[in-house]
mmCIF file of C-alpha atoms in Angstrom:
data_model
loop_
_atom_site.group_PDB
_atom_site.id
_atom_site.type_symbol
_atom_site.label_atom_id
_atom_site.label_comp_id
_atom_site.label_asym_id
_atom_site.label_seq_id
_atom_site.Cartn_x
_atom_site.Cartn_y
_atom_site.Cartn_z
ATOM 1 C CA UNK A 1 -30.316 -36.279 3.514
ATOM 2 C CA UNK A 2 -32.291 -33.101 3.488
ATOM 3 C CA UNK A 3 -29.646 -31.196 3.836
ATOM 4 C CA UNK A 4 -27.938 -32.329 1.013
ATOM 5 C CA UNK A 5 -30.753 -32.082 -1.200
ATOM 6 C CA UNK A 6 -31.743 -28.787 -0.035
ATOM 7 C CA UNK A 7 -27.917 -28.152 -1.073
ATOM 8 C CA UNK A 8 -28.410 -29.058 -4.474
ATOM 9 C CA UNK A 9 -31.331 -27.491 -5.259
ATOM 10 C CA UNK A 10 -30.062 -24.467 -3.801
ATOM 11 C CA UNK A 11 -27.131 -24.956 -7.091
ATOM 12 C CA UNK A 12 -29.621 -25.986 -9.617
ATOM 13 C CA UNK A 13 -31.121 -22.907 -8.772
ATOM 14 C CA UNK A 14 -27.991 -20.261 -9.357
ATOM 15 C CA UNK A 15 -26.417 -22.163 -12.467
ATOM 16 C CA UNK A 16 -30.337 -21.531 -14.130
ATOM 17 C CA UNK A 17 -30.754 -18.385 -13.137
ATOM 18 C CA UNK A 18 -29.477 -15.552 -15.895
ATOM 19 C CA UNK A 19 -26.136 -13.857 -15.667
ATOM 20 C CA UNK A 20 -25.995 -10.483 -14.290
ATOM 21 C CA UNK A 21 -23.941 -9.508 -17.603
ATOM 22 C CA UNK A 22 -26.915 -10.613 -19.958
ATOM 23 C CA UNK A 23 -29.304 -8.384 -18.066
ATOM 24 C CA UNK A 24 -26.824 -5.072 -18.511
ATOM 25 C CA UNK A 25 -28.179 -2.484 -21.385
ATOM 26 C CA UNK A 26 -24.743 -1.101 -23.257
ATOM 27 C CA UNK A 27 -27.029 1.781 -23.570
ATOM 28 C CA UNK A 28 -28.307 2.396 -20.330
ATOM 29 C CA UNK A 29 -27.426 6.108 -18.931
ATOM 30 C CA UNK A 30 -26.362 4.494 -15.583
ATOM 31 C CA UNK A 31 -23.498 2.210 -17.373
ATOM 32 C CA UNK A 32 -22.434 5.255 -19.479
ATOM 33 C CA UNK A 33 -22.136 7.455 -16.390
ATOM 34 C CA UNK A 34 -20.505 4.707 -14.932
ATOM 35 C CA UNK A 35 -17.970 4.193 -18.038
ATOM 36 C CA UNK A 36 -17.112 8.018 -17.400
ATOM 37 C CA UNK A 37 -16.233 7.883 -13.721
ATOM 38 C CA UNK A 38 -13.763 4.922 -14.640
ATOM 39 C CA UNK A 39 -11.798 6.830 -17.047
ATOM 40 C CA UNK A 40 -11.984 9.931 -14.907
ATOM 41 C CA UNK A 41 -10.524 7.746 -11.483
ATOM 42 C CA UNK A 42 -8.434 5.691 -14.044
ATOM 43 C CA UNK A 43 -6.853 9.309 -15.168
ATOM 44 C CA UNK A 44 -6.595 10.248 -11.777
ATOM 45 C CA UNK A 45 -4.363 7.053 -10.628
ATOM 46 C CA UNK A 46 -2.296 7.423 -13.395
ATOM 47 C CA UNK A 47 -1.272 10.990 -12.725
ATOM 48 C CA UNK A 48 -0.825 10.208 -8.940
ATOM 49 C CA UNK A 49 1.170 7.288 -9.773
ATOM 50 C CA UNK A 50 3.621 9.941 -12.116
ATOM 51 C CA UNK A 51 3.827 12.211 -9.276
ATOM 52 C CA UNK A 52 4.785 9.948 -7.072
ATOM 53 C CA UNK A 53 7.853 8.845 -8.913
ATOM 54 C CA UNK A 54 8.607 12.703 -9.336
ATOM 55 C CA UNK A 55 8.831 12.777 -5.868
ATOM 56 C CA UNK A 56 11.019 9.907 -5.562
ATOM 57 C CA UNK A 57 13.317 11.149 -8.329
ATOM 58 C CA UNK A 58 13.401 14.823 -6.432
ATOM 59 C CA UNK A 59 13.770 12.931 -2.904
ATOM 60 C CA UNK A 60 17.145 11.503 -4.454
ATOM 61 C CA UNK A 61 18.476 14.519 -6.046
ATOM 62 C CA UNK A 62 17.752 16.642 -2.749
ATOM 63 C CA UNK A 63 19.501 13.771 -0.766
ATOM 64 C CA UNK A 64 22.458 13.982 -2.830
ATOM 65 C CA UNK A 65 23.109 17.624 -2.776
ATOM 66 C CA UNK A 66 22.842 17.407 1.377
ATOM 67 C CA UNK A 67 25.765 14.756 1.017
ATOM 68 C CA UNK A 68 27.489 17.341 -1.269
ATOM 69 C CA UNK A 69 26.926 19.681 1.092
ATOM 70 C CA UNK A 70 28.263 18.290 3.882
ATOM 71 C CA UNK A 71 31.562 18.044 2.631
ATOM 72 C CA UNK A 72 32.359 22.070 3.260
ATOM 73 C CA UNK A 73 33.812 21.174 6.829
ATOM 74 C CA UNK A 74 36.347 18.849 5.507
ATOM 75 C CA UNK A 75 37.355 21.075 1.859
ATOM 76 C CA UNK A 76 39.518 24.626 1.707
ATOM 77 C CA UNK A 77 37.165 25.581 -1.391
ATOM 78 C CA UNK A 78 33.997 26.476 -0.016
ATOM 79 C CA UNK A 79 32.204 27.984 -2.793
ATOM 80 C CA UNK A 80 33.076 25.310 -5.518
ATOM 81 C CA UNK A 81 30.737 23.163 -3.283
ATOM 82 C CA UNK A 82 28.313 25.509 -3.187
ATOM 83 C CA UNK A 83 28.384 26.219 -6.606
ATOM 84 C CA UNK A 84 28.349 22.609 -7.114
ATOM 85 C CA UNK A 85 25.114 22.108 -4.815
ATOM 86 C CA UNK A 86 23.266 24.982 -7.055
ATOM 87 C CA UNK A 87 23.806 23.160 -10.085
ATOM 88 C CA UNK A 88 22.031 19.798 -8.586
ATOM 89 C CA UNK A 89 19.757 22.113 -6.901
ATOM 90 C CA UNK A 90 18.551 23.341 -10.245
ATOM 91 C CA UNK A 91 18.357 19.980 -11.719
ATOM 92 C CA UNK A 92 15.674 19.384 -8.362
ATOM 93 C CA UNK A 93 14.008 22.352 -9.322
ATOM 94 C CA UNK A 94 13.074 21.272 -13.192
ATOM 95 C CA UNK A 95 12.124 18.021 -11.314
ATOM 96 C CA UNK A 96 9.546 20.382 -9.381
ATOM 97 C CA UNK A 97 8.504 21.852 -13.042
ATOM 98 C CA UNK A 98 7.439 18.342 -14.126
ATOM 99 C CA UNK A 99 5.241 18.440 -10.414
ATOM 100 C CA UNK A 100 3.685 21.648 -11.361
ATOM 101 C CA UNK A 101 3.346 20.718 -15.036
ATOM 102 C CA UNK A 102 1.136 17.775 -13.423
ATOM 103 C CA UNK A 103 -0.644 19.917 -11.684
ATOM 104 C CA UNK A 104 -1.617 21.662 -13.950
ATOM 105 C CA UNK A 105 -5.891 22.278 -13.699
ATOM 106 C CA UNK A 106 -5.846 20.342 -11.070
ATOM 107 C CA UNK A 107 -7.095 20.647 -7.043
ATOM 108 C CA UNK A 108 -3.212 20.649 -5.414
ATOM 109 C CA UNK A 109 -4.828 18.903 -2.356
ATOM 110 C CA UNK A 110 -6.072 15.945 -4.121
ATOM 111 C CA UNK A 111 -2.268 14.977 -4.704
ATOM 112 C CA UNK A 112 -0.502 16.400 -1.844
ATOM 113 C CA UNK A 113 0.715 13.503 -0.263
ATOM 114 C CA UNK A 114 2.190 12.024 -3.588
ATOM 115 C CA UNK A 115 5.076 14.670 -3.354
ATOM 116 C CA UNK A 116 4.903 16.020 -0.594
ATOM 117 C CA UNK A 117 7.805 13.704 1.023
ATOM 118 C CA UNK A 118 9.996 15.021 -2.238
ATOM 119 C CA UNK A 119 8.985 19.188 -1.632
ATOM 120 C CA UNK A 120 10.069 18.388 2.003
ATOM 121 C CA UNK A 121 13.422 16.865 1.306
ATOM 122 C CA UNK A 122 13.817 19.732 -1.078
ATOM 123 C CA UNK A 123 13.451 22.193 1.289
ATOM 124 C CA UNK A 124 15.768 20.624 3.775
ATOM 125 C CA UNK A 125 18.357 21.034 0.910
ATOM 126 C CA UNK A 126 17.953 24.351 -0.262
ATOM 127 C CA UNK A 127 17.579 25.708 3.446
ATOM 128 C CA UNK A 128 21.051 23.860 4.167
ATOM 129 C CA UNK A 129 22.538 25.369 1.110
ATOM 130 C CA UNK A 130 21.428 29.038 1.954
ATOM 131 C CA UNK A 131 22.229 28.676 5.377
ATOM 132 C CA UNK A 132 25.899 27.672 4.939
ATOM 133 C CA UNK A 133 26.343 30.460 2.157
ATOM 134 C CA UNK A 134 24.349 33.100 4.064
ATOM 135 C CA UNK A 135 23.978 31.637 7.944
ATOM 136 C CA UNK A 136 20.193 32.557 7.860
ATOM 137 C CA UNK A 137 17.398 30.704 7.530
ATOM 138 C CA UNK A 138 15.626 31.222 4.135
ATOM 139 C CA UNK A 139 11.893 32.101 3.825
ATOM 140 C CA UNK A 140 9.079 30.277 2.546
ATOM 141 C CA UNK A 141 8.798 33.272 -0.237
ATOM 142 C CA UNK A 142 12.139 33.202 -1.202
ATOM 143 C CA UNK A 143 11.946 29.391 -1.863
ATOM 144 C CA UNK A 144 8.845 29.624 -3.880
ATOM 145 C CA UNK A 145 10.577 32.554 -5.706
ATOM 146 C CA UNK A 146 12.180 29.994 -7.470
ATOM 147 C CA UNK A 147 9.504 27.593 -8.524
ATOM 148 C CA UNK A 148 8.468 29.718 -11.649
ATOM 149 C CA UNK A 149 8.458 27.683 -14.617
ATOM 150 C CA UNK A 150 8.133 28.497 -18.469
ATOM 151 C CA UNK A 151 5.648 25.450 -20.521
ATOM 152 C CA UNK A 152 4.420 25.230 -23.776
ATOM 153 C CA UNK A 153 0.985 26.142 -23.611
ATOM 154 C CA UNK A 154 -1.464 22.486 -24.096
ATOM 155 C CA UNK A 155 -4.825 24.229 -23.627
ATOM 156 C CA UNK A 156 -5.895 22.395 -20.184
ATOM 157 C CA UNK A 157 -9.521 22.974 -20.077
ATOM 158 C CA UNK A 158 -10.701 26.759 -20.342
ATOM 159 C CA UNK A 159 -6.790 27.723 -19.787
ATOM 160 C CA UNK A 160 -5.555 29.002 -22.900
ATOM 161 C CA UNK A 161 -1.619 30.873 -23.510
ATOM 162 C CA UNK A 162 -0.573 32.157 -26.665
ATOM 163 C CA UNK A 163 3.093 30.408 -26.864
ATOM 164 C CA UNK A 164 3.914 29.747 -23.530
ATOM 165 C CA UNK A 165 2.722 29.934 -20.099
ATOM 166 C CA UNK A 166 4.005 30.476 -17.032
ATOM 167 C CA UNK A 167 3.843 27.985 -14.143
ATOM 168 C CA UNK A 168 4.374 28.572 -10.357
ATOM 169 C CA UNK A 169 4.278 25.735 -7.877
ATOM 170 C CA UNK A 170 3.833 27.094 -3.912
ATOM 171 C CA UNK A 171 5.079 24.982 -1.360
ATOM 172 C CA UNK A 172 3.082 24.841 1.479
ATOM 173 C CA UNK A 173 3.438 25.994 4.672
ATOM 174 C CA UNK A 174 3.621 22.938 6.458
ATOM 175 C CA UNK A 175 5.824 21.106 4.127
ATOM 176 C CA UNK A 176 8.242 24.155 4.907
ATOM 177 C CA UNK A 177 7.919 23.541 8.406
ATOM 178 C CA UNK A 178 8.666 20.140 8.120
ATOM 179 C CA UNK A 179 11.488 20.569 5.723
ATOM 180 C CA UNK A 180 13.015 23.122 8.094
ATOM 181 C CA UNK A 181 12.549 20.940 11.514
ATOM 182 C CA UNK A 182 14.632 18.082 9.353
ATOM 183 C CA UNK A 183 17.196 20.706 8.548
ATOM 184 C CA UNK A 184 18.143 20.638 12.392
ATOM 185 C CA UNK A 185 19.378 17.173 12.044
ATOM 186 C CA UNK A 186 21.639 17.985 8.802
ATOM 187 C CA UNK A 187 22.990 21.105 11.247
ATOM 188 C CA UNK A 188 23.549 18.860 14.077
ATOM 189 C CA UNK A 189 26.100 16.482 11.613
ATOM 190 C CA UNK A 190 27.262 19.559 10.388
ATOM 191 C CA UNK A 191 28.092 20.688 13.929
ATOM 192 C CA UNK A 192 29.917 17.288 14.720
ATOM 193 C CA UNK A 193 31.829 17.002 11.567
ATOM 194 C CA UNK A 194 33.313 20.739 12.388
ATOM 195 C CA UNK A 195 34.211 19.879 15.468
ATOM 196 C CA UNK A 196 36.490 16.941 13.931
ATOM 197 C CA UNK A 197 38.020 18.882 11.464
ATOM 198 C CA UNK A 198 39.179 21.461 13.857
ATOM 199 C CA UNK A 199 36.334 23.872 13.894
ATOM 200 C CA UNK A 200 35.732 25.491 17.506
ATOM 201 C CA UNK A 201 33.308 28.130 16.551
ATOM 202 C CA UNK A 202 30.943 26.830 13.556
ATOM 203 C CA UNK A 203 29.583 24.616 16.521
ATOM 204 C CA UNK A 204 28.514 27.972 18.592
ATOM 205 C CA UNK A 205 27.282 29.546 15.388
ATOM 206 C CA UNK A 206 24.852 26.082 14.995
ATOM 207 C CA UNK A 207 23.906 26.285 18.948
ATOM 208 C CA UNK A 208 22.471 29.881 18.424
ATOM 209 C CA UNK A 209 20.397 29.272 15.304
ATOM 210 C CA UNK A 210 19.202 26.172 16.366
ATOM 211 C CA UNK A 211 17.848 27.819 19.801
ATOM 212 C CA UNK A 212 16.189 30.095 17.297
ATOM 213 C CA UNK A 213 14.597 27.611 15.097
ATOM 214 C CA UNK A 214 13.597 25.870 18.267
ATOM 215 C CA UNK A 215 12.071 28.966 20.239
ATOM 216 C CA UNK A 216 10.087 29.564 16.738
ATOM 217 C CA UNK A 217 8.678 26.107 16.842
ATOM 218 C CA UNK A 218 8.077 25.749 20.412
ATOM 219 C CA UNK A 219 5.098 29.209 19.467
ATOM 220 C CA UNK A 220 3.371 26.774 17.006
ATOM 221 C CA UNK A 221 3.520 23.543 20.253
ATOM 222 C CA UNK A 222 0.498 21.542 19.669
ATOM 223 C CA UNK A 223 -1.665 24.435 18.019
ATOM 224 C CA UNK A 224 -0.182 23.693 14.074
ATOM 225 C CA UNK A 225 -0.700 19.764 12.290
ATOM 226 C CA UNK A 226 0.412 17.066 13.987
ATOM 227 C CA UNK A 227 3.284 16.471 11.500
ATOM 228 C CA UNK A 228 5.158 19.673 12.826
ATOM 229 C CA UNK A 229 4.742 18.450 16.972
ATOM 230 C CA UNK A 230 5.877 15.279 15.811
ATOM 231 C CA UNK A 231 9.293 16.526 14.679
ATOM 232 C CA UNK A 232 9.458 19.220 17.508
ATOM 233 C CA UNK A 233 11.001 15.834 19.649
ATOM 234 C CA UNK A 234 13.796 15.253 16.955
ATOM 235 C CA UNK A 235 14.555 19.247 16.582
ATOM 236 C CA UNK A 236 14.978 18.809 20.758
ATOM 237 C CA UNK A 237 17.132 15.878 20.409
ATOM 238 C CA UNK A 238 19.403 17.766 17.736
ATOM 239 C CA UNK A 239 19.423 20.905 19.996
ATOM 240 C CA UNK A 240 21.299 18.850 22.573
ATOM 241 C CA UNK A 241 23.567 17.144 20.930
ATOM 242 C CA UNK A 242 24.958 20.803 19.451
ATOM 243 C CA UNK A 243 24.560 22.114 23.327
ATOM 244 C CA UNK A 244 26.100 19.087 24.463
ATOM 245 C CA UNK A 245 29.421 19.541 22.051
ATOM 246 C CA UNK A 246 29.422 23.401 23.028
ATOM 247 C CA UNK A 247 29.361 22.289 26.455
ATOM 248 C CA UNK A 248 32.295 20.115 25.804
ATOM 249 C CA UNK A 249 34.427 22.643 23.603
ATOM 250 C CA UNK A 250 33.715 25.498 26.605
ATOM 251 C CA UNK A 251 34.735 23.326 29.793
ATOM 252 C CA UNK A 252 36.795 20.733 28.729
ATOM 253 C CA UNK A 253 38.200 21.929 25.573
ATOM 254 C CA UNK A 254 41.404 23.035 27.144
ATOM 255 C CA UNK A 255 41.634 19.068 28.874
ATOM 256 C CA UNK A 256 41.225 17.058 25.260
ATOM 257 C CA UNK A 257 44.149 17.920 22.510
ATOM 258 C CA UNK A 258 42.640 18.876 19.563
ATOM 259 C CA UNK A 259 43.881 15.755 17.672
ATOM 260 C CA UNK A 260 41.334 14.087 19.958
ATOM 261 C CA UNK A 261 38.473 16.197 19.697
ATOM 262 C CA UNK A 262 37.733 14.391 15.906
ATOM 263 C CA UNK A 263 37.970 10.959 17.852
ATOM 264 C CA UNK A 264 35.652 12.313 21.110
ATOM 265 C CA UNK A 265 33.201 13.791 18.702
ATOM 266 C CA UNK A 266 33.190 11.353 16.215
ATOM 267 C CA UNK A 267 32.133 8.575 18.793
ATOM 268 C CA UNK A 268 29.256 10.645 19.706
ATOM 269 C CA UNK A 269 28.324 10.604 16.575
ATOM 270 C CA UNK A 270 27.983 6.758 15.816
ATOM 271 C CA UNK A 271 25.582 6.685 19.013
ATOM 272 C CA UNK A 272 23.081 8.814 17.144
ATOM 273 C CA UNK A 273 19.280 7.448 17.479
ATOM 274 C CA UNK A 274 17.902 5.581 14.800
ATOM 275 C CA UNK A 275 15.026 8.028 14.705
ATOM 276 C CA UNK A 276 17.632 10.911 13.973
ATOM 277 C CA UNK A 277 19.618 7.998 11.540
ATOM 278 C CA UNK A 278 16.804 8.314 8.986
ATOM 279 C CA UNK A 279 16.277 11.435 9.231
#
């Protein structure tokens, strides 16, 4: 019984007291400074929601132009594809102009991760694209090279442009290094899907550069972000699967017809990990 009066006086008590809204001044400097760091986080939300479906829309085009891309080791017209790949690829690259317009005034760290899974994807494309047209791996400057972008000038804070201004976007380092380490796996289908089609020396080609790629990342080991040691297992597991089919083609080419090399090589292929699957 005293519990339950104890109970009730304890309500009486709350539904008399004022409400906390009543006892708010609409003038008070606190609620005004208050108002102002909503709309400022409110702003900032927005424009990292925006970037983040930039990203997704640059993810898709990027995808797109690696499945394009793949399809040199099975056409007689090589540089149609390519030519092909660079017209997507600059479609990607006014994507990246709506990033950088974004950016614009703004601390790039603040948003990194809303695009950063697009500028990786990207960079995984364009590195696949130079490296069938040139068989080198292209630079970090030569990518960002590309990322200059004409604007109409909106006056962002104390920027001002008479006309037009000029926008860069940089790529960083790490989001190169993790484009390039998911580049391996692209080279590794690449290397499989040559094999099928008849191709006995792309595969050697793909061994050497991958070593490369490998020997570079195996300098950075545990010393660079933990993003880039992550993928060092995947670039491994790509490594050997080219090794393995060089292997193959040097011993026991001369054993398998090369009708059945698409059918050996093929099957090797559908026993991929998922890891490297969704890569």
């Amino acid at each position: 019984m005293f519990l339950a009066d104890e109970g009730c006086a304890r309500k009486r008590k709350t539904e008399v007291g004022p409400k906390s809204e009543d006892c708010m001044n609409p003038d008070s400097a606190v609620i005004a400074a208050f108002k102002v760091f909503q709309q400022e986080l409110d702003t900032k939300h927005d424009k990292y929601e925006r970037l983040v479906k930039i990203s997704r829309d640059v993810t898709i085009e990027s995808k797109r132009t690696i499945f394009l891309l793949h399809r040199v080791t099975s056409v007689p017209d090589v540089e149609e594809i390519l030519n092909e790949a660079d017209v997507k690829l600059d479609s990607v690259r006014q994507k990246i102009g709506q990033i950088a317009e974004e950016l614009r005034g703004e601390d790039l760290h603040q948003f990194h991760r809303a695009f950063t899974p697009g500028i990786q994807e990207y960079v995984e494309a364009v590195s696949f694209h130079h490296f069938i047209r040139h068989r080198t791996l292209v630079s970090l400057e030569e990518i960002n090279a590309r990322l200059v972008f004409m604007r109409e000038n909106k006056g962002v804070g104390e920027v001002t442009c008479p006309g037009q201004c000029v926008l860069t976007f940089q790529i960083t380092p790490t989001d190169y290094l993790l484009g390039v380490a998911d580049l391996t796996g692209e080279l590794m289908r690449m290397c499989i899907s040559s094999v099928g089609n008849g191709d006995m020396d792309t595969p050697f080609q793909l061994g050497g550069f991958l070593r490369e790629i490998h020997d570079g990342f195996s300098y950075i080991g545990n010393t660079g972000p933990y993003e880039v040691s992550k993928k060092l297992h995947t670039l491994r597991q790509s490594l050997g699967k080219v090794e393995d089919a060089c292997y193959t083609l040097r011993v026991r080419g001369s054993e398998i017809p090369k009708h059945m090399l698409a059918d050996v090589f093929s099957s090797r292929a559908a026993h991929l990990d998922p890891d490297d699957a969704m890569a």
